[in-house]
Amino acid sequence: RECDKLRSVLEQKAQSAASPAGGAAPASPRSEQLGNDLKEKAVLPADGASTRAKKLAVSAEPTNFETQATTLQHFHKTAGSKQLIRDAVHKNDFLKQLAKEQIIEIVECMYEMRARAGQWVIQEGEPGDRLFVVAEGELQVSREGQLLGTLRPGIVMGELAILYNCT
């Protein structure tokens, strides 16, 4: 739509510069030069061509003041717990690509969550807004009631929380 408006203005300027009929004052050399410069630099569709661009898929995280003002909370943990988290992150194909500072921030922001035997840690369909590292015991992973695998100590689960920038 903006392109159509620009094209219309440019065409009017070009026509008025070419023929000052109808009592209109001729375009000044400066405005004529500006019109020519715009025509050269503008990429506009040819007459009769569709002015509608193809749809593109664009993905980006929203940027607003609230997001930028988020302060991450750090939790105390033992040196052993920090090392377990760090090692688990470095073993994960996705997370090991993060910058050193990002990994340090992940380690500092993680906190302990205890689960009883048979308790769900996260269920299918819930938002994946947390990152987990198995510290002890085992976690079973299932989909639609079918067992897919077992996670043991030192394994990360929930990488999408990092991908979607959950805080």
Short mmCIF file of C-alpha atoms in Angstrom, two decimals, residues 77-158:
data_model
loop_
_atom_site.label_atom_id
_atom_site.label_comp_id
_atom_site.label_asym_id
_atom_site.label_seq_id
_atom_site.Cartn_x
_atom_site.Cartn_y
_atom_site.Cartn_z
CA LYS A 77 23.81 -24.19 45.40
CA THR A 78 26.82 -26.29 46.26
CA ALA A 79 29.89 -26.46 44.06
CA GLY A 80 28.93 -30.06 43.25
CA SER A 81 25.46 -29.02 42.07
CA LYS A 82 26.92 -26.24 39.92
CA GLN A 83 29.34 -28.71 38.33
CA LEU A 84 26.54 -31.23 37.65
CA ILE A 85 24.48 -28.55 35.87
CA ARG A 86 27.50 -27.25 33.92
CA ASP A 87 28.45 -30.78 32.81
CA ALA A 88 24.87 -31.57 31.77
CA VAL A 89 24.66 -28.36 29.72
CA HIS A 90 27.98 -29.12 27.98
CA LYS A 91 26.75 -32.63 27.07
CA ASN A 92 23.60 -31.26 25.41
CA ASP A 93 24.02 -30.62 21.66
CA PHE A 94 21.84 -27.51 21.70
CA LEU A 95 22.92 -25.92 24.98
CA LYS A 96 26.64 -26.42 24.51
CA GLN A 97 26.45 -23.83 21.69
CA LEU A 98 25.58 -21.06 24.17
CA ALA A 99 28.13 -18.44 25.18
CA LYS A 100 30.06 -19.00 28.40
CA GLU A 101 28.22 -16.10 30.08
CA GLN A 102 24.85 -17.61 29.17
CA ILE A 103 25.82 -20.98 30.62
CA ILE A 104 27.00 -19.30 33.83
CA GLU A 105 23.64 -17.49 34.05
CA ILE A 106 21.74 -20.76 33.54
CA VAL A 107 23.76 -22.44 36.30
CA GLU A 108 23.18 -19.54 38.70
CA CYS A 109 19.43 -19.31 38.02
CA MET A 110 18.60 -23.00 38.43
CA TYR A 111 17.13 -24.19 41.71
CA GLU A 112 16.43 -27.55 43.31
CA MET A 113 13.11 -29.26 42.76
CA ARG A 114 12.47 -32.60 44.40
CA ALA A 115 10.03 -35.14 42.99
CA ARG A 116 8.68 -38.27 44.64
CA ALA A 117 8.70 -41.64 42.89
CA GLY A 118 5.79 -41.75 40.43
CA GLN A 119 5.26 -37.97 40.49
CA TRP A 120 4.97 -36.07 37.20
CA VAL A 121 7.69 -33.45 36.69
CA ILE A 122 6.01 -32.10 33.57
CA GLN A 123 3.12 -33.48 31.55
CA GLU A 124 2.56 -33.53 27.82
CA GLY A 125 0.73 -30.41 26.70
CA GLU A 126 1.99 -28.16 29.51
CA PRO A 127 4.03 -25.13 28.50
CA GLY A 128 7.72 -26.00 28.33
CA ASP A 129 8.88 -23.05 30.36
CA ARG A 130 11.52 -24.70 32.54
CA LEU A 131 14.85 -26.41 32.07
CA PHE A 132 15.56 -29.50 34.16
CA VAL A 133 18.77 -31.35 35.02
CA VAL A 134 18.36 -34.79 36.56
CA ALA A 135 20.55 -34.84 39.69
CA GLU A 136 19.63 -38.24 41.11
CA GLY A 137 17.19 -41.03 40.38
CA GLU A 138 15.51 -41.51 37.00
CA LEU A 139 12.80 -39.78 35.00
CA GLN A 140 10.66 -41.67 32.54
CA VAL A 141 9.68 -39.89 29.33
CA SER A 142 6.41 -40.91 27.71
CA ARG A 143 4.12 -39.73 24.96
CA GLU A 144 0.45 -40.63 24.82
CA GLY A 145 1.09 -43.17 27.56
CA GLN A 146 3.91 -44.94 25.70
CA LEU A 147 7.35 -45.02 27.34
CA LEU A 148 9.95 -43.32 25.12
CA GLY A 149 12.98 -43.47 27.37
CA THR A 150 14.55 -42.91 30.76
CA LEU A 151 16.63 -39.92 31.83
CA ARG A 152 19.41 -40.49 34.34
CA PRO A 153 21.58 -38.10 36.39
CA GLY A 154 23.49 -35.50 34.39
CA ILE A 155 20.90 -35.22 31.59
CA VAL A 156 19.11 -31.99 30.58
CA MET A 157 15.41 -31.85 29.71
CA GLY A 158 13.35 -28.85 28.55
#
